[in-house]
PDB file of C-alpha atoms in Angstrom:
ATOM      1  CA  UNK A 677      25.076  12.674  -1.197  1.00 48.00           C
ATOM      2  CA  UNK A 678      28.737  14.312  -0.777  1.00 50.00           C
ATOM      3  CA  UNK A 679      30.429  16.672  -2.529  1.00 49.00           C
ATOM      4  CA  UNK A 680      33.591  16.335  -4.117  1.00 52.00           C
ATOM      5  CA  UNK A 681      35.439  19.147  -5.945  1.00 53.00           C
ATOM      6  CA  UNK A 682      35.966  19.395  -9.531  1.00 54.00           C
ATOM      7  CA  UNK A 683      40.044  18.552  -9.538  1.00 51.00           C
ATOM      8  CA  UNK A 684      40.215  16.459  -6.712  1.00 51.00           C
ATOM      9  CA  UNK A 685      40.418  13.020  -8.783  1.00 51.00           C
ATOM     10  CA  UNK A 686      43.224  14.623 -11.107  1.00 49.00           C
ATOM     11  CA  UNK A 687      45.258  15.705  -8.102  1.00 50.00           C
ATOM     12  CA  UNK A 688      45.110  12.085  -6.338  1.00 51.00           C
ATOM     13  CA  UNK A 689      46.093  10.320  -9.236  1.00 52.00           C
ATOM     14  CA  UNK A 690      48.743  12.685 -10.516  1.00 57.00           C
ATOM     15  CA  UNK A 691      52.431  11.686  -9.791  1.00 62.00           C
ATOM     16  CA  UNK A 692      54.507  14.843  -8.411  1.00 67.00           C
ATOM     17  CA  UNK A 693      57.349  15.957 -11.435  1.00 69.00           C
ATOM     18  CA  UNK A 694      60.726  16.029 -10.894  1.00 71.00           C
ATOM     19  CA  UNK A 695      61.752  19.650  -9.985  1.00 68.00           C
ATOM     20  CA  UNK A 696      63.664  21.048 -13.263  1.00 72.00           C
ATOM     21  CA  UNK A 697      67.251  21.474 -12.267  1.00 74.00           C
ATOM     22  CA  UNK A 698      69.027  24.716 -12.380  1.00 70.00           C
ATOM     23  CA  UNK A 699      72.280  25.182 -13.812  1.00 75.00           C
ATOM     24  CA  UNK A 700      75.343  27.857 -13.936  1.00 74.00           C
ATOM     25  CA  UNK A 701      78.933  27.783 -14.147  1.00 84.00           C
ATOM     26  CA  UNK A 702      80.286  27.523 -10.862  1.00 84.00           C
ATOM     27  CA  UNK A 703      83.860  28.823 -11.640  1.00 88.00           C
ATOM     28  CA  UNK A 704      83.188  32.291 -13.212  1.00 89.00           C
ATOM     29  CA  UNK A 705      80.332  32.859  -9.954  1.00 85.00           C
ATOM     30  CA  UNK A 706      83.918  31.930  -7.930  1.00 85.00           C
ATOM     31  CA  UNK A 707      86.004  33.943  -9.507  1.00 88.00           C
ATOM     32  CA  UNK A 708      83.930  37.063  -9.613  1.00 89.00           C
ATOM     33  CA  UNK A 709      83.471  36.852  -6.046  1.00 86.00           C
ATOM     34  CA  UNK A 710      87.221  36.210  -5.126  1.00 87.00           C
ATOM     35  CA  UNK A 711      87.706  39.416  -6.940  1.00 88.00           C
ATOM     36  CA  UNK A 712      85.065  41.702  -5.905  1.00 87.00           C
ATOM     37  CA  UNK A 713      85.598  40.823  -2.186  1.00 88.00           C
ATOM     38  CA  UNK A 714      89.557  41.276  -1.708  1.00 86.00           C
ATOM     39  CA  UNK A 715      91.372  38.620  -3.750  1.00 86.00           C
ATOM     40  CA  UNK A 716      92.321  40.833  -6.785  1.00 85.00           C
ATOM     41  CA  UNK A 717      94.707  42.797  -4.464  1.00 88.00           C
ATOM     42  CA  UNK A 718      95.971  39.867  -2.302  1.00 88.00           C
ATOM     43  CA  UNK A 719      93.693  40.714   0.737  1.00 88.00           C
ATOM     44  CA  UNK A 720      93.148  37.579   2.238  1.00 90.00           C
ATOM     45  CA  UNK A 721      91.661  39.031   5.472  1.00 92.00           C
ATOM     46  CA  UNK A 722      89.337  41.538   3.207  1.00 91.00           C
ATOM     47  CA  UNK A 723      87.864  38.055   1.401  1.00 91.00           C
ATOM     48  CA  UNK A 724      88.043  35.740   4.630  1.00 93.00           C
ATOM     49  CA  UNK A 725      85.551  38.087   6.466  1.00 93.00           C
ATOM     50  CA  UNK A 726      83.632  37.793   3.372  1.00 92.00           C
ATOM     51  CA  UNK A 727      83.532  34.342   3.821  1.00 91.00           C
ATOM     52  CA  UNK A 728      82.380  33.779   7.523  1.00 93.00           C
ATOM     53  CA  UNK A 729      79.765  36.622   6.891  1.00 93.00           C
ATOM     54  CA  UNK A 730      78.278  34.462   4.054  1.00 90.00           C
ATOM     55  CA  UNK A 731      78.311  31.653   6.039  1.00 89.00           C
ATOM     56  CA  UNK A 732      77.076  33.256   9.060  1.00 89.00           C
ATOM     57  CA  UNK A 733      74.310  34.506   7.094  1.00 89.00           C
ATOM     58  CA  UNK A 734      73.699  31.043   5.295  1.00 85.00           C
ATOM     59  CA  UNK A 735      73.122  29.252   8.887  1.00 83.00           C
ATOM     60  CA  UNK A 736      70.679  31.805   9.906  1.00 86.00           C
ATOM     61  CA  UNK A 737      68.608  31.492   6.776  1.00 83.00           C
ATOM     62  CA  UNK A 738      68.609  27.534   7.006  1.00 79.00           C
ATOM     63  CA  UNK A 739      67.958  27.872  11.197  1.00 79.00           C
ATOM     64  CA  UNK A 740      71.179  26.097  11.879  1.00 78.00           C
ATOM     65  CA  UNK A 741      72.081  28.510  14.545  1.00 77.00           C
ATOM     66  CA  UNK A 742      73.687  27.663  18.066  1.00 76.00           C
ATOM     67  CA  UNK A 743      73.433  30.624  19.911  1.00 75.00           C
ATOM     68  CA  UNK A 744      75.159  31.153  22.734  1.00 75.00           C
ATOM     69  CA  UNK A 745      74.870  26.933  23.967  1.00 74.00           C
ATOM     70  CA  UNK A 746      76.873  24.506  22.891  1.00 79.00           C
ATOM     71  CA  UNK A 747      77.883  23.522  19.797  1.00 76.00           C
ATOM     72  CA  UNK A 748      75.840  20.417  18.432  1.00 75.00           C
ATOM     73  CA  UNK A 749      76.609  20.146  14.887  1.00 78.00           C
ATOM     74  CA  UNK A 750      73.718  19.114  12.516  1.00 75.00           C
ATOM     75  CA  UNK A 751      73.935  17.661   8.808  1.00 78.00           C
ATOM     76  CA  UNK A 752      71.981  20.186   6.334  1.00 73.00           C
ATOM     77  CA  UNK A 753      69.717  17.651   4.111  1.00 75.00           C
ATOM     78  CA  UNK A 754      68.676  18.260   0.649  1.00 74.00           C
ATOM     79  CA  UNK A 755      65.104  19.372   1.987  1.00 72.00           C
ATOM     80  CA  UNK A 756      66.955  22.784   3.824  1.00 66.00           C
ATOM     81  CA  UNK A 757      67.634  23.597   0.287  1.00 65.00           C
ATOM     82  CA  UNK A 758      64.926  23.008  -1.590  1.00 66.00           C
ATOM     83  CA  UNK A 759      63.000  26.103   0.161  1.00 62.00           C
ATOM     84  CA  UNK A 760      63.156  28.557  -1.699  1.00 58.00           C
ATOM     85  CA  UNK A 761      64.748  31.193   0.105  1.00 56.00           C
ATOM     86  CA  UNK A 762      67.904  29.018   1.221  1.00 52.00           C
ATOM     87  CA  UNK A 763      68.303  28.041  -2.466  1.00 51.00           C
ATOM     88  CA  UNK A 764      68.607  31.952  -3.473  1.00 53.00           C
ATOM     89  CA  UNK A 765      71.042  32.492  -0.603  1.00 54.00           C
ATOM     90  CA  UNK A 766      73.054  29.588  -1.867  1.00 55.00           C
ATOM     91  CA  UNK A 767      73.167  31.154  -4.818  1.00 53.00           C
ATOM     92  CA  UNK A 768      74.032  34.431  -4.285  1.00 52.00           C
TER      93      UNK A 768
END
């Protein structure tokens, strides 16, 4: 005799759904952030170490740090941001 659980037939033959897609408009997320961060007044430096704290920040979140070695670049894959916290830091 062996046991099987209640749901385990519905979960084999269930096909996985396509995630729902998220949407926003792009351009006003861009422009709001040029503006808060330095490009209202023309400070480029202000909004450029914006930037390469972002992306500093972005890398670390999706492990695509280097350290201190050398530099091997590697591709970021659609998988890298389907978790869920390197899709919020995407986003923000």
């Amino acid at each position: 005799m062996t046991f099987e659980p209640a749901g385990m037939e519905a979960d084999l033959n269930t096909e996985s759904a396509p995630s729902p897609r998220c949407s926003f408009n792009i351009a006003y997320v861009v422009k709001r952030a040029h503006a808060h961060h330095g490009l209202r007044h023309d400070d480029y430096n202000r909004y450029r170490l914006y930037c390469s704290r972002r992306i500093h920040r972005l890398r670390k979140v999706l492990n695509l740090t280097h350290g201190k070695k050398k530099f091997s670049k590697r591709d970021i894959t659609d998988t890298d941001l389907t978790s869920g916290q390197g899709r919020e830091n995407v986003l923000q």
